[in-house]
């Protein structure tokens, strides 16, 4: 490669990387833990999903009875969107199609506040509609803020959703827009990094010199891990762009191709069911048991699971039930199923099985979603994704240190060296603090009852701010690395220990009651504590060797000076 191209790739890779490194670290760190979103949620609430699955009955009739106690359900569309773990659902209820049904519920001021956020809280108003989360195990509604957990927090942090609170809107919420820009720059940094090392990609991959100077160590680590991780990071960059950037990339398509009708566009993309049924104003004469009907559907869709249930025009003579299903990963990588039943005569108008039907859209969506979320290979694959994501954090940190060491030269003006150091100092303080802050916040949640969104926000962000400011003020990268590693070891070890003491969730206890998700989270943090201790011991030994070498050099210099004088 000629020098001109090398310089182009080098500078574009460096500049794009340094612009996004802190945010990219947050995305990779939070995204790595997001693979265990359901496990972390079960751990926080001390309610094992794995122990309940197959035992807890999903009673849809109970939900309808609960709604009927506060609403007139006649003529409404009611939809259940199943959560990924299957033990809960997002329930939405539309206004009635019957013009004679009047809204009777006046929205209270406190409900207006609860309805903000992600829209999972109950909401009403003049149309008397509702939108809430339902827990089948507890058989009760759970408002979004009250049911907010650490798994949801980390999942949303990995695409910077918390930054949507900033009142900046440029075609999309600020957090989503920023995450999309970071994804684009990340893909750009990946490609330029590959081109930069292309000529020596094989030789550099097998080169690691742990006893050389620090710049060489970080360079070898950055290059070696970068090559190993390139396919994984490339997949995440591309799928991340598609998933996060579609919120603002779809706007021009909806505007020009669908004349501003975004609902029609999403129906074309098969994100919602477009089937319409006329309301007849005639009461339904037949009886209908939703639980029995869905049990029959589940028996037919072997190798699949119900993803959505839609009741159209409830209690009307033209009432229909639409059941959407998806295949299990072990049965089929892509596919979708749909069953439409006319209730008055129990006639099946349409039926397709998820393992036998896969459109082009199904295949594209499945490819993007499965590759990004790692949900097609069970827990072992998610553990592998977690390791690769954590390794990506190491690549980012090593890139920051390479950038700093390469620019810490006497030939560079002092004001630029000061700026470079403070940039790296802030980045390292913010990045390295995330693991101890995450473990600390989860420890705090052990002692808080009914902790919701505000409690998680306060404990996480304030502790992150305090710890970050402390290390920034210390102005010592070695102290930052050493002390954050020590704090990580302590907090990650205390988490499973206190979980056993406070809630009796010892390893053997959770294993005995098949609470494997809670057990896994405790084992995960215990493993992180062990890794932190190993790293800390290595750092201490390296510092000891360095000090011994420095003392030996001074003694040797003193001896030579004495011999010269004598």
Coordinates of C-alpha atoms in Angstrom, one line a residue:
X1 CA 0.0 0.0 0.0
X2 CA 1.4 3.4 -0.9
X3 CA 1.9 6.0 1.7
X4 CA -0.9 8.3 0.5
X5 CA -3.6 5.6 0.8
X6 CA -2.1 4.4 4.1
X7 CA -2.3 7.9 5.6
X8 CA -5.9 8.3 4.3
X9 CA -7.0 5.1 5.9
X10 CA -5.0 5.8 9.1
X11 CA -6.4 9.3 9.7
X12 CA -10.0 8.5 8.8
X13 CA -9.9 5.4 11.0
X14 CA -8.4 7.3 13.9
X15 CA -10.7 10.4 13.6
X16 CA -13.9 8.4 13.2
X17 CA -12.9 6.1 16.0
X18 CA -12.0 8.8 18.5
X19 CA -15.2 10.7 17.8
X20 CA -17.4 7.8 18.7
X21 CA -15.3 5.7 21.1
X22 CA -17.0 6.7 24.4
X23 CA -20.6 6.3 23.1
X24 CA -19.6 3.2 21.2
X25 CA -18.2 1.7 24.5
X26 CA -21.5 2.5 26.2
X27 CA -23.4 0.8 23.3
X28 CA -21.2 -2.3 23.4
X29 CA -21.1 -2.6 27.2
X30 CA -24.9 -2.2 27.7
X31 CA -25.6 -4.2 24.6
X32 CA -23.5 -7.1 25.9
X33 CA -25.6 -7.3 29.1
X34 CA -28.8 -6.8 27.0
X35 CA -28.4 -10.4 25.7
X36 CA -29.4 -11.4 29.2
X37 CA -32.2 -8.8 29.5
X38 CA -34.8 -11.3 30.7
X39 CA -32.4 -13.0 33.1
X40 CA -31.5 -9.7 34.7
X41 CA -35.2 -8.7 35.0
X42 CA -36.0 -12.1 36.7
X43 CA -33.0 -11.6 39.0
X44 CA -34.1 -8.1 40.1
X45 CA -37.7 -9.1 40.7
X46 CA -36.6 -12.5 42.2
X47 CA -39.2 -14.1 40.0
X48 CA -37.7 -16.8 37.8
X49 CA -39.1 -17.1 34.3
X50 CA -37.5 -20.5 33.7
X51 CA -39.2 -21.9 36.9
X52 CA -42.6 -20.5 35.9
X53 CA -42.5 -21.5 32.2
X54 CA -44.6 -24.6 31.6
X55 CA -46.3 -24.2 35.0
X56 CA -47.9 -20.8 35.0
X57 CA -51.1 -20.7 32.9
X58 CA -51.6 -17.8 30.5
X59 CA -55.1 -16.8 31.3
X60 CA -56.3 -14.5 28.6
X61 CA -59.9 -14.7 29.8
X62 CA -58.9 -13.2 33.1
X63 CA -57.5 -10.1 31.3
X64 CA -60.8 -9.7 29.4
X65 CA -62.8 -10.0 32.6
X66 CA -60.5 -7.4 34.3
X67 CA -61.0 -5.0 31.4
X68 CA -64.8 -5.6 31.4
X69 CA -64.9 -4.6 35.1
X70 CA -63.9 -1.0 34.1
X71 CA -64.9 -0.7 30.5
X72 CA -67.7 -1.5 28.1
X73 CA -65.9 -3.9 25.8
X74 CA -68.6 -4.0 23.1
X75 CA -67.2 -3.2 19.7
X76 CA -63.5 -2.8 20.7
X77 CA -60.4 -4.2 19.2
X78 CA -58.2 -5.9 21.8
X79 CA -54.7 -7.0 21.1
X80 CA -52.1 -9.0 23.0
X81 CA -48.5 -8.6 22.0
X82 CA -46.5 -11.4 23.7
X83 CA -43.3 -10.5 25.4
X84 CA -40.2 -12.4 24.3
X85 CA -40.1 -14.7 27.4
X86 CA -43.8 -15.5 27.0
X87 CA -44.8 -14.8 30.6
X88 CA -46.3 -11.4 29.9
X89 CA -48.0 -9.4 27.2
X90 CA -48.5 -5.8 26.1
X91 CA -52.2 -5.3 26.0
X92 CA -53.9 -2.6 23.9
X93 CA -57.6 -1.8 23.7
X94 CA -59.0 0.6 21.1
X95 CA -62.0 2.8 21.3
X96 CA -65.3 1.1 20.5
X97 CA -66.5 0.9 16.9
X98 CA -70.0 1.1 18.3
X99 CA -71.1 4.8 18.3
X100 CA -73.6 4.1 21.1
X101 CA -70.9 3.2 23.5
X102 CA -69.8 6.3 25.4
X103 CA -66.5 6.8 27.2
X104 CA -67.2 6.7 30.9
X105 CA -63.7 6.8 32.4
X106 CA -62.3 10.3 33.1
X107 CA -58.5 10.3 33.1
X108 CA -57.0 11.3 36.4
X109 CA -54.0 13.8 36.5
X110 CA -51.7 11.2 38.1
X111 CA -52.5 8.7 35.2
X112 CA -51.4 11.3 32.7
X113 CA -48.0 11.4 34.3
X114 CA -47.8 7.6 34.4
X115 CA -48.8 7.3 30.8
X116 CA -45.7 9.1 29.7
X117 CA -42.5 7.3 28.8
X118 CA -42.6 4.4 26.5
X119 CA -46.4 4.2 26.4
X120 CA -46.7 1.0 28.4
X121 CA -48.8 2.6 31.1
X122 CA -52.6 2.7 31.0
X123 CA -54.0 5.6 29.1
X124 CA -57.5 6.7 28.4
X125 CA -59.2 10.0 27.6
X126 CA -62.2 10.8 25.5
X127 CA -61.8 7.5 23.5
X128 CA -61.5 5.4 26.7
X129 CA -58.7 3.3 25.3
X130 CA -56.0 1.4 27.3
X131 CA -52.5 0.3 26.8
X132 CA -50.6 -1.6 29.6
X133 CA -48.4 -4.6 30.4
X134 CA -49.9 -7.7 31.9
X135 CA -48.1 -10.3 34.0
X136 CA -49.6 -13.8 33.7
X137 CA -47.7 -15.1 36.7
X138 CA -49.0 -12.4 39.0
X139 CA -52.3 -12.0 37.2
X140 CA -52.2 -8.2 37.3
X141 CA -51.4 -5.1 35.2
X142 CA -48.0 -3.7 35.5
X143 CA -47.4 0.0 34.5
X144 CA -44.3 0.6 32.5
X145 CA -42.5 2.9 35.1
X146 CA -43.4 0.6 38.0
X147 CA -42.3 -2.5 36.1
X148 CA -39.1 -1.0 34.8
X149 CA -36.1 -3.1 35.6
X150 CA -32.3 -3.2 35.1
X151 CA -32.6 -5.4 32.1
X152 CA -34.9 -2.9 30.4
X153 CA -32.5 -0.1 31.4
X154 CA -29.4 -1.7 29.9
X155 CA -31.3 -2.7 26.8
X156 CA -32.5 0.8 26.2
X157 CA -29.1 2.3 27.1
X158 CA -27.5 0.3 24.3
X159 CA -29.3 2.4 21.8
X160 CA -29.1 5.6 23.9
X161 CA -32.8 5.8 24.4
X162 CA -32.3 7.7 27.7
X163 CA -31.0 10.7 25.7
X164 CA -34.4 11.1 24.0
X165 CA -35.2 13.3 27.0
X166 CA -33.0 16.0 25.4
X167 CA -35.4 18.4 23.7
X168 CA -33.7 18.1 20.3
X169 CA -35.7 16.6 17.4
X170 CA -34.1 16.3 13.9
X171 CA -36.5 13.9 12.2
X172 CA -36.1 11.4 15.1
X173 CA -35.6 11.5 18.9
X174 CA -32.1 12.7 19.8
X175 CA -31.0 9.5 21.4
X176 CA -32.0 7.3 18.4
X177 CA -30.5 9.8 16.0
X178 CA -27.2 9.8 17.9
X179 CA -27.1 6.0 18.1
X180 CA -27.7 5.9 14.3
X181 CA -24.9 8.3 13.6
X182 CA -22.6 6.3 15.9
X183 CA -23.5 3.1 14.0
X184 CA -22.7 4.7 10.6
X185 CA -19.3 6.0 11.9
X186 CA -18.6 2.6 13.5
X187 CA -19.1 0.9 10.2
X188 CA -16.8 3.5 8.5
X189 CA -14.1 2.9 11.2
X190 CA -14.4 -0.9 10.7
X191 CA -13.9 -0.7 6.9
X192 CA -11.0 1.8 7.1
X193 CA -9.4 -0.3 9.9
X194 CA -9.5 -3.4 7.7
X195 CA -8.0 -1.5 4.8
X196 CA -5.3 -0.1 7.1
X197 CA -4.1 -3.5 8.2
X198 CA -4.9 -5.4 5.0
X199 CA -1.3 -5.9 3.8
X200 CA -0.1 -7.3 7.1
X201 CA -3.4 -8.7 8.4
X202 CA -1.9 -12.3 8.8
X203 CA 1.4 -11.3 10.3
X204 CA -0.1 -8.7 12.6
X205 CA -2.7 -11.2 13.8
X206 CA -0.1 -13.6 15.1
X207 CA 2.1 -10.9 16.6
X208 CA 1.8 -10.1 20.4
X209 CA 4.6 -8.7 22.4
X210 CA 3.4 -8.4 26.0
X211 CA 6.8 -7.4 27.4
X212 CA 7.4 -4.6 25.0
X213 CA 6.6 -0.9 25.6
X214 CA 2.9 0.0 26.3
X215 CA 2.2 1.4 22.9
X216 CA 3.3 -1.9 21.3
X217 CA 1.2 -3.9 23.7
X218 CA -1.9 -1.9 23.1
X219 CA -1.3 -1.9 19.3
X220 CA -0.9 -5.7 19.2
X221 CA -4.0 -6.1 21.4
X222 CA -6.1 -3.7 19.3
X223 CA -5.0 -5.3 16.0
X224 CA -5.3 -9.0 17.1
X225 CA -8.7 -8.6 18.8
X226 CA -9.9 -6.3 16.0
X227 CA -9.2 -9.0 13.4
X228 CA -10.9 -11.7 15.5
X229 CA -13.9 -9.5 16.1
X230 CA -14.3 -8.0 12.6
X231 CA -17.1 -10.3 11.4
X232 CA -19.0 -9.9 14.6
X233 CA -18.6 -6.1 14.7
X234 CA -19.5 -5.8 11.0
X235 CA -22.7 -7.7 11.6
X236 CA -23.6 -5.5 14.5
X237 CA -22.8 -2.3 12.7
X238 CA -25.0 -3.2 9.7
X239 CA -27.9 -4.7 11.7
X240 CA -27.6 -1.8 14.2
X241 CA -27.9 0.7 11.5
X242 CA -31.0 -1.0 10.1
X243 CA -32.7 -1.4 13.5
X244 CA -32.0 2.0 15.0
X245 CA -31.8 4.2 11.9
X246 CA -35.0 3.0 10.3
X247 CA -36.9 5.3 12.7
X248 CA -35.8 8.3 10.6
X249 CA -34.8 6.6 7.4
X250 CA -38.3 5.4 6.9
X251 CA -39.8 9.0 7.0
X252 CA -39.1 9.9 3.4
X253 CA -40.5 6.6 2.2
X254 CA -43.7 7.1 4.2
X255 CA -43.9 10.7 2.9
X256 CA -43.4 10.1 -0.8
X257 CA -44.3 6.5 -1.5
X258 CA -47.2 6.2 1.0
X259 CA -48.4 9.8 0.9
X260 CA -47.6 10.2 4.6
X261 CA -49.6 7.1 5.6
X262 CA -46.9 5.4 7.9
X263 CA -49.4 2.8 9.1
X264 CA -49.9 1.6 5.6
X265 CA -46.1 1.4 5.1
X266 CA -45.7 -0.8 8.3
X267 CA -48.5 -3.0 7.1
X268 CA -46.6 -3.6 3.8
X269 CA -43.6 -4.5 5.9
X270 CA -45.8 -6.9 7.8
X271 CA -45.3 -5.3 11.2
X272 CA -49.0 -5.0 11.8
X273 CA -52.1 -6.9 10.6
X274 CA -54.0 -5.0 8.0
X275 CA -57.2 -7.2 8.0
X276 CA -60.3 -5.1 8.4
X277 CA -63.8 -6.4 9.5
X278 CA -67.0 -4.4 9.3
X279 CA -68.9 -3.7 12.5
X280 CA -72.5 -4.9 12.2
X281 CA -74.2 -3.6 15.4
X282 CA -75.5 -7.1 16.0
X283 CA -74.7 -8.8 19.3
X284 CA -72.8 -12.0 19.1
X285 CA -75.0 -15.0 19.9
X286 CA -72.3 -17.7 20.2
X287 CA -70.2 -18.2 23.3
X288 CA -66.4 -18.1 22.9
X289 CA -63.6 -19.2 25.2
X290 CA -60.3 -17.5 24.2
X291 CA -58.1 -19.7 26.3
X292 CA -59.5 -22.9 24.7
X293 CA -59.2 -21.5 21.2
X294 CA -55.6 -20.4 21.7
X295 CA -54.7 -23.8 23.2
X296 CA -56.0 -25.4 20.0
X297 CA -53.9 -23.1 17.9
X298 CA -50.8 -23.8 19.9
X299 CA -51.3 -27.6 19.3
X300 CA -51.3 -27.0 15.5
X301 CA -48.3 -24.7 15.4
X302 CA -45.7 -27.3 16.5
X303 CA -42.3 -25.8 16.3
X304 CA -43.7 -22.3 16.7
X305 CA -45.2 -19.9 19.3
X306 CA -47.9 -17.3 19.4
X307 CA -46.6 -13.8 19.0
X308 CA -49.7 -11.7 18.8
X309 CA -53.5 -12.2 19.4
X310 CA -55.9 -9.6 18.0
X311 CA -59.7 -9.6 18.8
X312 CA -61.6 -7.6 16.2
X313 CA -65.0 -6.0 17.1
X314 CA -65.4 -7.8 20.5
X315 CA -68.9 -9.2 21.2
X316 CA -70.1 -8.2 17.7
X317 CA -71.7 -10.8 15.3
X318 CA -68.7 -10.1 13.0
X319 CA -66.2 -10.7 15.7
X320 CA -62.9 -12.3 14.5
X321 CA -59.8 -13.5 16.2
X322 CA -56.5 -13.1 14.4
X323 CA -53.5 -15.1 15.8
X324 CA -50.0 -14.3 14.5
X325 CA -47.2 -16.8 15.2
X326 CA -43.5 -17.2 14.6
X327 CA -41.3 -20.2 14.5
X328 CA -38.9 -21.3 17.2
X329 CA -35.3 -20.8 16.2
X330 CA -34.5 -24.5 16.4
X331 CA -37.4 -25.3 14.1
X332 CA -37.0 -22.6 11.4
X333 CA -34.8 -19.6 11.0
X334 CA -37.5 -17.5 9.4
X335 CA -41.2 -17.7 8.9
X336 CA -44.6 -16.4 10.0
X337 CA -48.0 -17.9 10.6
X338 CA -51.5 -16.5 10.7
X339 CA -54.9 -17.9 11.7
X340 CA -58.1 -16.0 11.3
X341 CA -61.2 -17.4 12.9
X342 CA -64.8 -16.1 12.5
X343 CA -66.3 -16.5 16.0
X344 CA -70.0 -16.8 15.3
X345 CA -69.6 -20.2 13.4
X346 CA -66.0 -21.0 14.5
X347 CA -65.0 -21.1 10.8
X348 CA -61.3 -20.8 10.0
X349 CA -61.0 -18.3 7.2
X350 CA -57.2 -18.4 6.9
X351 CA -54.5 -20.7 8.3
X352 CA -50.8 -20.8 7.7
X353 CA -48.1 -22.4 9.9
X354 CA -45.0 -20.4 10.8
X355 CA -42.6 -23.3 10.0
X356 CA -44.2 -23.8 6.5
X357 CA -44.5 -20.2 5.4
X358 CA -41.7 -17.7 5.0
X359 CA -42.0 -14.7 2.7
X360 CA -39.1 -12.6 1.5
X361 CA -39.8 -10.0 4.2
X362 CA -39.9 -12.7 6.8
X363 CA -36.4 -13.9 5.8
X364 CA -34.9 -10.4 5.7
X365 CA -36.4 -9.4 9.1
X366 CA -35.4 -12.8 10.6
X367 CA -31.8 -12.4 9.4
X368 CA -31.5 -8.9 10.9
X369 CA -33.2 -9.6 14.2
X370 CA -31.6 -13.0 14.9
X371 CA -28.1 -11.9 14.0
X372 CA -28.4 -8.8 16.2
X373 CA -30.1 -10.3 19.2
X374 CA -28.4 -13.7 19.1
X375 CA -31.7 -15.5 20.0
X376 CA -31.3 -18.4 17.6
X377 CA -28.8 -20.5 19.5
X378 CA -30.0 -20.5 23.1
X379 CA -28.0 -19.4 26.1
X380 CA -24.6 -20.7 24.8
X381 CA -24.8 -18.4 21.7
X382 CA -25.8 -15.4 23.9
X383 CA -22.8 -16.1 26.2
X384 CA -20.5 -16.2 23.1
X385 CA -22.1 -12.9 21.9
X386 CA -21.5 -11.4 25.4
X387 CA -17.8 -12.4 25.3
X388 CA -17.4 -10.9 21.8
X389 CA -19.2 -7.7 22.9
X390 CA -17.0 -7.4 26.0
X391 CA -13.9 -8.0 23.8
X392 CA -15.2 -5.1 21.7
X393 CA -15.0 -2.9 24.8
X394 CA -11.3 -4.0 25.1
X395 CA -10.7 -3.0 21.5
X396 CA -12.2 0.4 22.1
X397 CA -10.1 1.0 25.3
X398 CA -6.9 -0.1 23.5
X399 CA -7.7 2.2 20.6
X400 CA -8.0 5.2 23.0
X401 CA -4.6 4.3 24.7
X402 CA -2.9 3.9 21.3
X403 CA -4.2 7.3 20.2
X404 CA -2.9 8.9 23.5
X405 CA 0.5 7.3 23.5
X406 CA 1.2 8.0 19.8
X407 CA 0.5 11.7 20.5
X408 CA 2.4 12.0 23.8
X409 CA 5.7 13.2 22.2
X410 CA 7.9 16.1 22.8
X411 CA 7.6 17.1 19.2
X412 CA 3.9 17.8 19.7
X413 CA 3.0 21.3 21.2
X414 CA 2.3 21.2 24.9
X415 CA -1.3 22.6 24.6
X416 CA -2.1 19.7 22.2
X417 CA -0.6 17.1 24.5
X418 CA -2.7 18.5 27.4
X419 CA -5.8 18.4 25.3
X420 CA -5.1 14.8 24.2
X421 CA -4.5 13.7 27.8
X422 CA -7.7 15.3 29.1
X423 CA -9.7 13.7 26.2
X424 CA -8.3 10.3 27.0
X425 CA -8.7 10.9 30.8
X426 CA -12.4 11.7 30.4
X427 CA -13.1 8.8 28.0
X428 CA -11.3 6.3 30.3
X429 CA -13.0 7.5 33.4
X430 CA -16.5 7.3 31.8
X431 CA -15.8 3.9 30.2
X432 CA -14.0 2.0 32.9
X433 CA -16.6 3.1 35.6
X434 CA -19.5 1.3 33.9
X435 CA -18.9 -2.2 35.2
X436 CA -18.6 -1.3 39.0
X437 CA -21.5 1.2 38.6
X438 CA -23.7 -1.5 37.0
X439 CA -22.9 -4.1 39.7
X440 CA -23.3 -1.4 42.5
X441 CA -26.7 -0.4 41.1
X442 CA -27.9 -4.0 41.1
X443 CA -26.7 -4.5 44.7
X444 CA -28.7 -1.4 45.7
X445 CA -31.8 -2.9 44.0
X446 CA -31.5 -5.9 46.4
X447 CA -32.4 -3.6 49.3
X448 CA -35.1 -1.5 47.5
X449 CA -38.7 -2.7 47.4
X450 CA -40.6 -2.1 44.2
X451 CA -37.8 -0.1 42.6
X452 CA -38.9 1.4 39.3
X453 CA -37.6 3.6 36.6
X454 CA -36.7 6.7 38.7
X455 CA -34.8 4.7 41.3
X456 CA -32.7 2.9 38.7
X457 CA -32.0 6.2 36.9
X458 CA -31.0 8.0 40.1
X459 CA -28.7 5.3 41.5
X460 CA -27.0 4.4 38.1
X461 CA -26.5 7.9 36.6
X462 CA -25.5 9.7 39.9
X463 CA -23.1 6.9 40.9
X464 CA -21.6 6.9 37.4
X465 CA -21.2 10.7 37.6
X466 CA -19.6 10.7 41.0
X467 CA -17.1 7.9 40.1
X468 CA -16.4 9.4 36.7
X469 CA -15.7 12.8 38.2
X470 CA -13.4 11.3 40.8
X471 CA -11.2 9.6 38.3
X472 CA -11.2 12.7 36.0
X473 CA -9.9 14.7 38.9
X474 CA -7.3 12.2 39.8
X475 CA -5.7 12.7 36.3
X476 CA -3.9 9.3 36.4
X477 CA -4.9 6.7 33.8
X478 CA -3.0 3.9 35.8
X479 CA -5.0 4.8 38.9
X480 CA -8.2 4.8 36.9
X481 CA -7.5 1.3 35.4
X482 CA -6.3 -0.2 38.7
X483 CA -9.0 1.2 40.9
X484 CA -11.9 0.6 38.5
X485 CA -10.7 -3.0 38.2
X486 CA -10.5 -3.3 42.0
X487 CA -14.0 -1.9 42.4
X488 CA -15.3 -4.2 39.7
X489 CA -13.9 -7.2 41.5
X490 CA -15.4 -6.1 44.8
X491 CA -18.9 -5.2 43.6
X492 CA -19.2 -8.2 41.2
X493 CA -18.2 -10.5 44.0
X494 CA -20.6 -8.9 46.5
X495 CA -23.6 -9.1 44.2
X496 CA -24.0 -13.0 44.3
X497 CA -22.9 -13.0 47.9
X498 CA -25.5 -10.5 49.1
X499 CA -28.1 -12.1 46.9
X500 CA -27.6 -15.3 48.9
X501 CA -27.6 -13.5 52.2
X502 CA -30.5 -11.2 51.6
X503 CA -32.8 -13.4 49.5
X504 CA -31.4 -16.9 50.1
X505 CA -30.5 -17.2 46.4
X506 CA -27.4 -19.3 46.9
X507 CA -26.2 -21.2 43.9
X508 CA -27.5 -24.6 45.1
X509 CA -30.8 -23.1 46.1
X510 CA -31.6 -21.4 42.8
X511 CA -30.5 -24.6 41.0
X512 CA -32.7 -26.8 43.1
X513 CA -35.8 -24.7 42.3
X514 CA -34.9 -24.5 38.6
X515 CA -34.4 -20.7 38.8
X516 CA -31.7 -21.0 36.2
X517 CA -32.0 -17.3 35.1
X518 CA -31.3 -16.0 38.6
X519 CA -28.5 -18.6 39.0
X520 CA -27.0 -17.5 35.7
X521 CA -26.8 -13.8 36.6
X522 CA -25.1 -14.6 39.9
X523 CA -22.6 -16.8 38.1
X524 CA -22.0 -14.2 35.5
X525 CA -21.0 -11.5 38.0
X526 CA -19.0 -14.0 40.0
X527 CA -17.1 -14.8 36.7
X528 CA -16.6 -11.1 36.1
X529 CA -15.2 -10.8 39.7
X530 CA -12.7 -13.6 39.1
X531 CA -11.6 -12.1 35.8
X532 CA -11.2 -8.7 37.4
X533 CA -9.0 -10.3 40.2
X534 CA -6.8 -12.0 37.6
X535 CA -6.4 -8.8 35.7
X536 CA -5.6 -6.9 38.9
X537 CA -3.0 -9.5 39.9
X538 CA -1.4 -9.2 36.5
X539 CA -1.3 -5.4 36.7
X540 CA 0.3 -5.5 40.2
X541 CA 2.9 -8.0 39.1
X542 CA 3.8 -5.9 36.1
X543 CA 4.1 -2.8 38.3
X544 CA 6.3 -4.7 40.7
X545 CA 8.6 -5.9 37.9
X546 CA 8.7 -2.3 36.6
X547 CA 9.7 -1.0 40.0
X548 CA 12.3 -3.7 40.5
X549 CA 13.7 -2.8 37.1
X550 CA 13.8 0.9 37.9
X551 CA 15.5 0.3 41.3
X552 CA 18.1 -2.0 39.6
X553 CA 18.7 0.6 36.9
X554 CA 19.3 3.3 39.6
X555 CA 21.6 1.0 41.6
X556 CA 23.6 0.1 38.4
X557 CA 24.0 3.8 37.6
X558 CA 25.2 4.5 41.1
X559 CA 27.7 1.7 41.0
X560 CA 29.1 2.9 37.7
X561 CA 29.4 6.4 39.0
X562 CA 31.2 5.2 42.1
X563 CA 33.6 3.1 40.0
X564 CA 34.3 6.1 37.8
X565 CA 35.1 8.3 40.7
X566 CA 37.4 5.7 42.3

